[in-house]
XYZ file of C-alpha atoms in Angstrom:
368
model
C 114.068 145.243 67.189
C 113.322 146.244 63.800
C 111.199 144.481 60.591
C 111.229 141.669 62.583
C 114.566 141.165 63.116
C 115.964 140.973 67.194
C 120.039 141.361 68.134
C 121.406 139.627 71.383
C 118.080 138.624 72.907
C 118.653 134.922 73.460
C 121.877 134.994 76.256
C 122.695 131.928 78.345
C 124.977 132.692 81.847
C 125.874 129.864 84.021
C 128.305 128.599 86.425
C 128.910 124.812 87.870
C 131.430 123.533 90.925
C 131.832 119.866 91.262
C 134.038 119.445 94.280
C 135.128 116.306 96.061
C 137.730 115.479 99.045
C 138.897 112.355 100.588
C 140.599 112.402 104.251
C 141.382 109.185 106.171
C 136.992 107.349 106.328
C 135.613 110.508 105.750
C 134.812 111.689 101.950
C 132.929 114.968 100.979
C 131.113 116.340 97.456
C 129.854 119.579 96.648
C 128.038 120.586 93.707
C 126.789 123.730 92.913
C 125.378 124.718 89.723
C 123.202 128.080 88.373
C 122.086 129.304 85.028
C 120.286 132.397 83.476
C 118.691 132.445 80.276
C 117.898 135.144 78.293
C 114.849 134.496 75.251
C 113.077 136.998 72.753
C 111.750 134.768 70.096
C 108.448 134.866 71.172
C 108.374 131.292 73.669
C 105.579 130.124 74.977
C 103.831 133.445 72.794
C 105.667 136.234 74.981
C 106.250 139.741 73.708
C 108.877 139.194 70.555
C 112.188 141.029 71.702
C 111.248 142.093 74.900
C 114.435 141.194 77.209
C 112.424 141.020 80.351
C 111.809 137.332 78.769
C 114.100 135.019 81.303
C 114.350 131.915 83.488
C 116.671 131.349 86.219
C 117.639 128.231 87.834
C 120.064 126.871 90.932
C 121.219 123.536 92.484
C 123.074 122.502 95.297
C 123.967 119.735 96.961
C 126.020 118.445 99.320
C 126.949 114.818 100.305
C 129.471 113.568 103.707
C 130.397 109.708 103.750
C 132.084 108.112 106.097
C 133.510 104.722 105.678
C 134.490 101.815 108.438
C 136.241 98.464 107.056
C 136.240 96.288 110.141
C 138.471 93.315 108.134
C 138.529 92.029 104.596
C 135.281 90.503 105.550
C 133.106 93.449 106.042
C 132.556 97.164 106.971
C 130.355 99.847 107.880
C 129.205 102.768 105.195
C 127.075 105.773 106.280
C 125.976 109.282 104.594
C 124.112 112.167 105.416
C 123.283 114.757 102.048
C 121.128 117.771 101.318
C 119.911 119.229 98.523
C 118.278 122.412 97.199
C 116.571 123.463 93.768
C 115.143 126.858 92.670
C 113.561 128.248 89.508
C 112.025 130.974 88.831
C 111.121 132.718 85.105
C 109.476 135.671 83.741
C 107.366 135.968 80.720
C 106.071 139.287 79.621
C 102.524 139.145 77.805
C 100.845 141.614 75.564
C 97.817 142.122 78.065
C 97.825 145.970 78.245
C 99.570 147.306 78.985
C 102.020 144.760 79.892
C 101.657 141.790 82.047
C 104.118 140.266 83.647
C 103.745 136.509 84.413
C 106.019 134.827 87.094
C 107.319 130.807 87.986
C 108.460 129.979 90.860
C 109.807 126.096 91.697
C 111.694 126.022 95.252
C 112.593 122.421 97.052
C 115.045 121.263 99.432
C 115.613 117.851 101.168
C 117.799 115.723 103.066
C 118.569 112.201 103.645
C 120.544 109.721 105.519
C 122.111 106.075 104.560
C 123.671 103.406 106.026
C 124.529 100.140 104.832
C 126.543 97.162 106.408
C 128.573 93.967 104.275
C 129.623 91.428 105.663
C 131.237 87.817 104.011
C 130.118 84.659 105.179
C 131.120 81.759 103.451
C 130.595 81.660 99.525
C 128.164 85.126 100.488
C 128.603 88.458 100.674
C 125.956 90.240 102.119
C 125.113 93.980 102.834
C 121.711 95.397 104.242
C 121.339 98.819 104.278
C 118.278 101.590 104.747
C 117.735 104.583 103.834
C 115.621 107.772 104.698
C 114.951 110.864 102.375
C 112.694 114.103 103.229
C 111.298 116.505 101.363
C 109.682 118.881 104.149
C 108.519 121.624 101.451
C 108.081 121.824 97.922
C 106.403 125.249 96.163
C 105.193 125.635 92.879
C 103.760 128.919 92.189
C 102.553 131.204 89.485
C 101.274 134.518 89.315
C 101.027 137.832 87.876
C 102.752 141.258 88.383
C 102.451 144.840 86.652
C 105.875 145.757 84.855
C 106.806 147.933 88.403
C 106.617 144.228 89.828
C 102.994 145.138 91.644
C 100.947 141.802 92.328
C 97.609 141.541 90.127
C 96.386 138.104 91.034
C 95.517 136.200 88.204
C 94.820 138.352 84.781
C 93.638 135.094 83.021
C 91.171 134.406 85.886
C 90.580 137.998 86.748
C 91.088 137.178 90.274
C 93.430 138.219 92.812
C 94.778 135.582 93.774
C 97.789 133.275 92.166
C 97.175 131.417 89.466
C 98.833 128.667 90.943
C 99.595 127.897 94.433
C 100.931 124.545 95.055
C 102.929 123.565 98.560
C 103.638 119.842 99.309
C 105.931 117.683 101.581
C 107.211 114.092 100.543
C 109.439 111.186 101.071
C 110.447 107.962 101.336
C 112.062 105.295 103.360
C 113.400 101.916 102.199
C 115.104 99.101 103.171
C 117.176 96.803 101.106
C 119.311 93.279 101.326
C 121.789 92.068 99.050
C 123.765 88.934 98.025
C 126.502 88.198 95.787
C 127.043 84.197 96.138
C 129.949 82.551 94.326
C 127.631 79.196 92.733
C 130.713 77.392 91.281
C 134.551 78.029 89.354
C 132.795 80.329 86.732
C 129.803 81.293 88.108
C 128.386 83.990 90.449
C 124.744 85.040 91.489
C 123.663 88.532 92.697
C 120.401 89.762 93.766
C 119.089 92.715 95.388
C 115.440 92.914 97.483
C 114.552 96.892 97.890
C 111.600 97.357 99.648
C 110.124 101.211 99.464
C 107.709 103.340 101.624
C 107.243 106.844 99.585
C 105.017 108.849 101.529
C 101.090 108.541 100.809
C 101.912 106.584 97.452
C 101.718 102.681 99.488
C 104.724 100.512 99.142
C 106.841 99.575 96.139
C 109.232 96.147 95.985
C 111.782 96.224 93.648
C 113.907 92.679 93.016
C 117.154 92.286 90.966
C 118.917 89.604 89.973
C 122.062 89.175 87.987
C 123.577 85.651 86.376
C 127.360 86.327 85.957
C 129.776 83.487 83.497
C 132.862 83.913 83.613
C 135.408 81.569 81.437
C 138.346 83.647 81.993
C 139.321 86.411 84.020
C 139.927 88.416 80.815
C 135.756 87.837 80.029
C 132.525 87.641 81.759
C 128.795 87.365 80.384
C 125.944 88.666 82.426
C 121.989 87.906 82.373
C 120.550 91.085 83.966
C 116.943 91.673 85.177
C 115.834 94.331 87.044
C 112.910 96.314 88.142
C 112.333 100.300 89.671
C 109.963 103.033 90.155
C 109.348 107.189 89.793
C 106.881 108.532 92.230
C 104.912 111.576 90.470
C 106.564 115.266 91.547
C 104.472 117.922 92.607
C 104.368 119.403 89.372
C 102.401 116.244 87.828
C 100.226 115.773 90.922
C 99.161 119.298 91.636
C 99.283 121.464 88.369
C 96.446 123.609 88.468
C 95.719 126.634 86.322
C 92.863 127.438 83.790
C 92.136 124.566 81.672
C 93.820 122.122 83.936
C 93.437 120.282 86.863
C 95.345 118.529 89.628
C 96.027 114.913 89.682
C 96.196 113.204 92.720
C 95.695 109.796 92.470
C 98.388 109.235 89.712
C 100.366 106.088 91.024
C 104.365 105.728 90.424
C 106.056 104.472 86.876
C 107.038 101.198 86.781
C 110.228 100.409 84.877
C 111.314 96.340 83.923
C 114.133 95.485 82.061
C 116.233 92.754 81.076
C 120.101 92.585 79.400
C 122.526 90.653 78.390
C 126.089 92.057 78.655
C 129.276 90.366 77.059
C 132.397 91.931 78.117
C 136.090 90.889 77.339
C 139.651 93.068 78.233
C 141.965 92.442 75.560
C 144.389 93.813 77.455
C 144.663 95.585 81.072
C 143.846 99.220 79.305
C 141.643 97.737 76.901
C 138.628 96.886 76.947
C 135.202 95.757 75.111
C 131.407 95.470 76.248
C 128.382 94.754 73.780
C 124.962 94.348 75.251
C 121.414 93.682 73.879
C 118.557 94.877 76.304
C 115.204 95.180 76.272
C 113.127 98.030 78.868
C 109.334 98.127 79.408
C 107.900 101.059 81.404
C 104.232 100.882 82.387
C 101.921 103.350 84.245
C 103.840 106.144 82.421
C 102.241 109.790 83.901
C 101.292 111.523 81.004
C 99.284 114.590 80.293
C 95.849 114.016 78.585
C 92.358 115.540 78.195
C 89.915 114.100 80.367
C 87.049 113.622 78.243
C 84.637 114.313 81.258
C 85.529 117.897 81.575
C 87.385 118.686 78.290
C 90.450 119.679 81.207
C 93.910 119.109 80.418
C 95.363 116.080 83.853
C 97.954 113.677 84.196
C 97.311 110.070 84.367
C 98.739 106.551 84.464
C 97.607 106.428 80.850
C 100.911 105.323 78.202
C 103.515 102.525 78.345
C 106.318 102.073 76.511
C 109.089 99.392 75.004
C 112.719 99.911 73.712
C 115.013 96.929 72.175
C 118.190 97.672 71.593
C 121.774 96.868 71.131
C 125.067 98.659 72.488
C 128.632 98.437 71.603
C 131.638 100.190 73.858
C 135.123 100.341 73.842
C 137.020 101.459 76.648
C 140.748 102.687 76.678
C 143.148 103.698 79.432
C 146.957 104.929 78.805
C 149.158 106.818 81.189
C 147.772 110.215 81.010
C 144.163 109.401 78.956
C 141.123 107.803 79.607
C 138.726 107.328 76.546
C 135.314 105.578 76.139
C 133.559 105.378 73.215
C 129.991 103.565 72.204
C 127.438 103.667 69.895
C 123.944 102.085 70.276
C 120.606 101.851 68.159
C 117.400 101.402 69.880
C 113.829 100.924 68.877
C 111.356 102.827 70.717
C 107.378 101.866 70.695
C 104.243 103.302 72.610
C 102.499 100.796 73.095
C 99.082 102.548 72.947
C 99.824 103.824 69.908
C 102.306 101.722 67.885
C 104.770 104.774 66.925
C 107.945 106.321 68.374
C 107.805 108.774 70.771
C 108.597 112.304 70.152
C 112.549 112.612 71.294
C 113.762 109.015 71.224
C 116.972 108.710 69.374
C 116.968 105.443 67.145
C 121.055 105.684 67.120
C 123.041 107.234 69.872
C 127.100 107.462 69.541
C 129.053 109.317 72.566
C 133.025 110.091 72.653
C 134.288 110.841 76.008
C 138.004 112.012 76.961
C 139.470 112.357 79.998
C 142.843 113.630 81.584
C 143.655 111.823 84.766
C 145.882 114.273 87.308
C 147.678 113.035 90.317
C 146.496 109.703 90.857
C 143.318 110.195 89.883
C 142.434 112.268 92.399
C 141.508 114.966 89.809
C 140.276 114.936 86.063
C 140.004 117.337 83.194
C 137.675 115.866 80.313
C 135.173 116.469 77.314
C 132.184 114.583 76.562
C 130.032 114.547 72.978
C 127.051 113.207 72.263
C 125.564 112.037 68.571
């Protein structure tokens, strides 16, 4: 470092597998993922230049289906996956001589699924159920000389962590669905999801779809739908000086409502153009309780975007190519104003070279 001036302190290292097989009913995916990042200009008011500044992070996952098609009628679909995340970061502080403070995120879970279709008549129905656990989440922070010692706390002058959060979770639903053929042109769908996650009640989420179609070549689709986020741990049990934990935040609640026209000019080409409209209520944000002047997280903003989206999708021999541009307006509706970070025009390009049947791809995706 010198007059101000830092060389190669801000690195980025990382490393992703995507893999996926297919033999006979069985099908397997595998993705592994892990980055390292390198800062020194001063985030989150660490030490300028100092290259002990880093964060690390690593996913896996891992998901086996296996697939059972009794007849054209109907068939049997079950999976089993697991899952793992870890963080961890460093951030060295000018409390003398140095201080050393540490993250560190860990999760894993597993889950199973099985659903069952079956066509009876004008309907085709499939139930299904599914079971996720999270047996152990940690969220910790703490702080550690520069030869990695423990110290506790500096900021609380205690010796223990700053932060020392450890929490199980889950959920189990069950859900129906029907996809009924009304008349020549016109088809219904619905879905009925009902959801158990674990010490946060029960959660039904209903879907419906209205599908026209005048010609094979074009169909136009009335869409409703409604789902849900549970708070994480970090939200519900964030708890350092000047904040405290939150546990009686309740899940975000998400509505929305589109209507898709789609026509394929051809078998390789083809055109969708929607106008939608989302509403999310009971969004958890974080706010200052004015009881306690204490920074929490709360149930407290809701939102509204309107929008429209066009997309054009291509296919020749040896490329696959999607592109679409949209423009949405974005409200809070406590406030009146956009949100920080919503995008009143988004265009993406995406290319893609399909290898041996489509059993592999190659491609690039950019986003404006």
């Amino acid at each position: 470092m010198n007059d101000g001036w830092v060389h190669v302190a801000d690195r980025t290292r990382a490393r992703n597998l995507f893999l996926s097989l297919v033999h006979g009913p069985f099908s397997l995916q595998v993705i592994d993922g892990a980055r390292r990042k390198q800062f020194g200009d001063g985030l989150y008011s660490t030490i300028f230049g100092d290259n002990r500044n880093l964060t690390r992070d690593q996913f896996q996952f891992v998901d086996v289906r296996w697939r059972q098609i009794d007849d054209e009628s109907g068939g049997l679909t079950a999976r089993v996956y697991q899952g793992m995340y870890r963080y961890g970061g460093t951030y060295a502080y000018d409390v003398p001589p140095v201080t050393l403070n540490v993250d560190e995120i860990r999760a894993r879970w597993w889950g199973a699924e099985a659903q069952y279709a079956r066509t009876l008549g004008p309907h085709h129905l499939t139930i299904g159920a599914e079971y996720v656990n999270v047996p152990g989440a940690l969220l910790r922070n703490f702080d550690v000389n520069e030869d990695g010692s423990p110290v506790g706390c500096v900021s609380t002058a205690t010796a223990t962590p700053c932060l020392d959060a450890r929490s199980g979770t889950g959920n189990a639903a069950l859900f129906v669905q029907d996809d009924v053929r009304l008349a020549a042109h016109w088809r219904l769908a619905g879905v009925l999801r009902h959801d158990r996650p674990r010490g946060l009640g029960s959660v039904t989420s209903p879907r419906l779809s209205v599908i026209y179609s005048p010609r094979d070549s074009t169909a136009i689709k009335l869409i409703y739908g409604s789902s849900f986020r549970t708070p994480n741990l970090y939200e519900r049990a964030f708890t350092i000086p000047g904040y405290k934990s939150s546990p009686n935040i309740r899940p975000e609640r998400v509505r929305t409502i589109e209507l898709v026209a789609e026509h394929s000019f051809r078998p390789n080409l083809r055109a969708l153009g929607s106008i939608f409209e989302y509403r999310a209520r009971d969004l958890v944000t974080a706010f200052i309780d004015p009881v306690d002047s204490q920074w929490t997280y709360g149930n407290v903003q809701s939102q509204r975007s309107r929008g429209v989206e066009l997309e054009l999708q291509g296919r020749a021999r040896w490329l696959d190519v999607r592109a679409s541009v949209s423009a949405v307006n974005t409200k809070d509706e406590t406030t009146g104003t956009r949100p920080p970070g919503s995008s009143a025009r988004i265009a993406k390009f995406r290319a893609g070279v399909p290898w041996h049947d489509d059993r592999w791809h190659l491609g690039m995706e950019a986003r404006h």
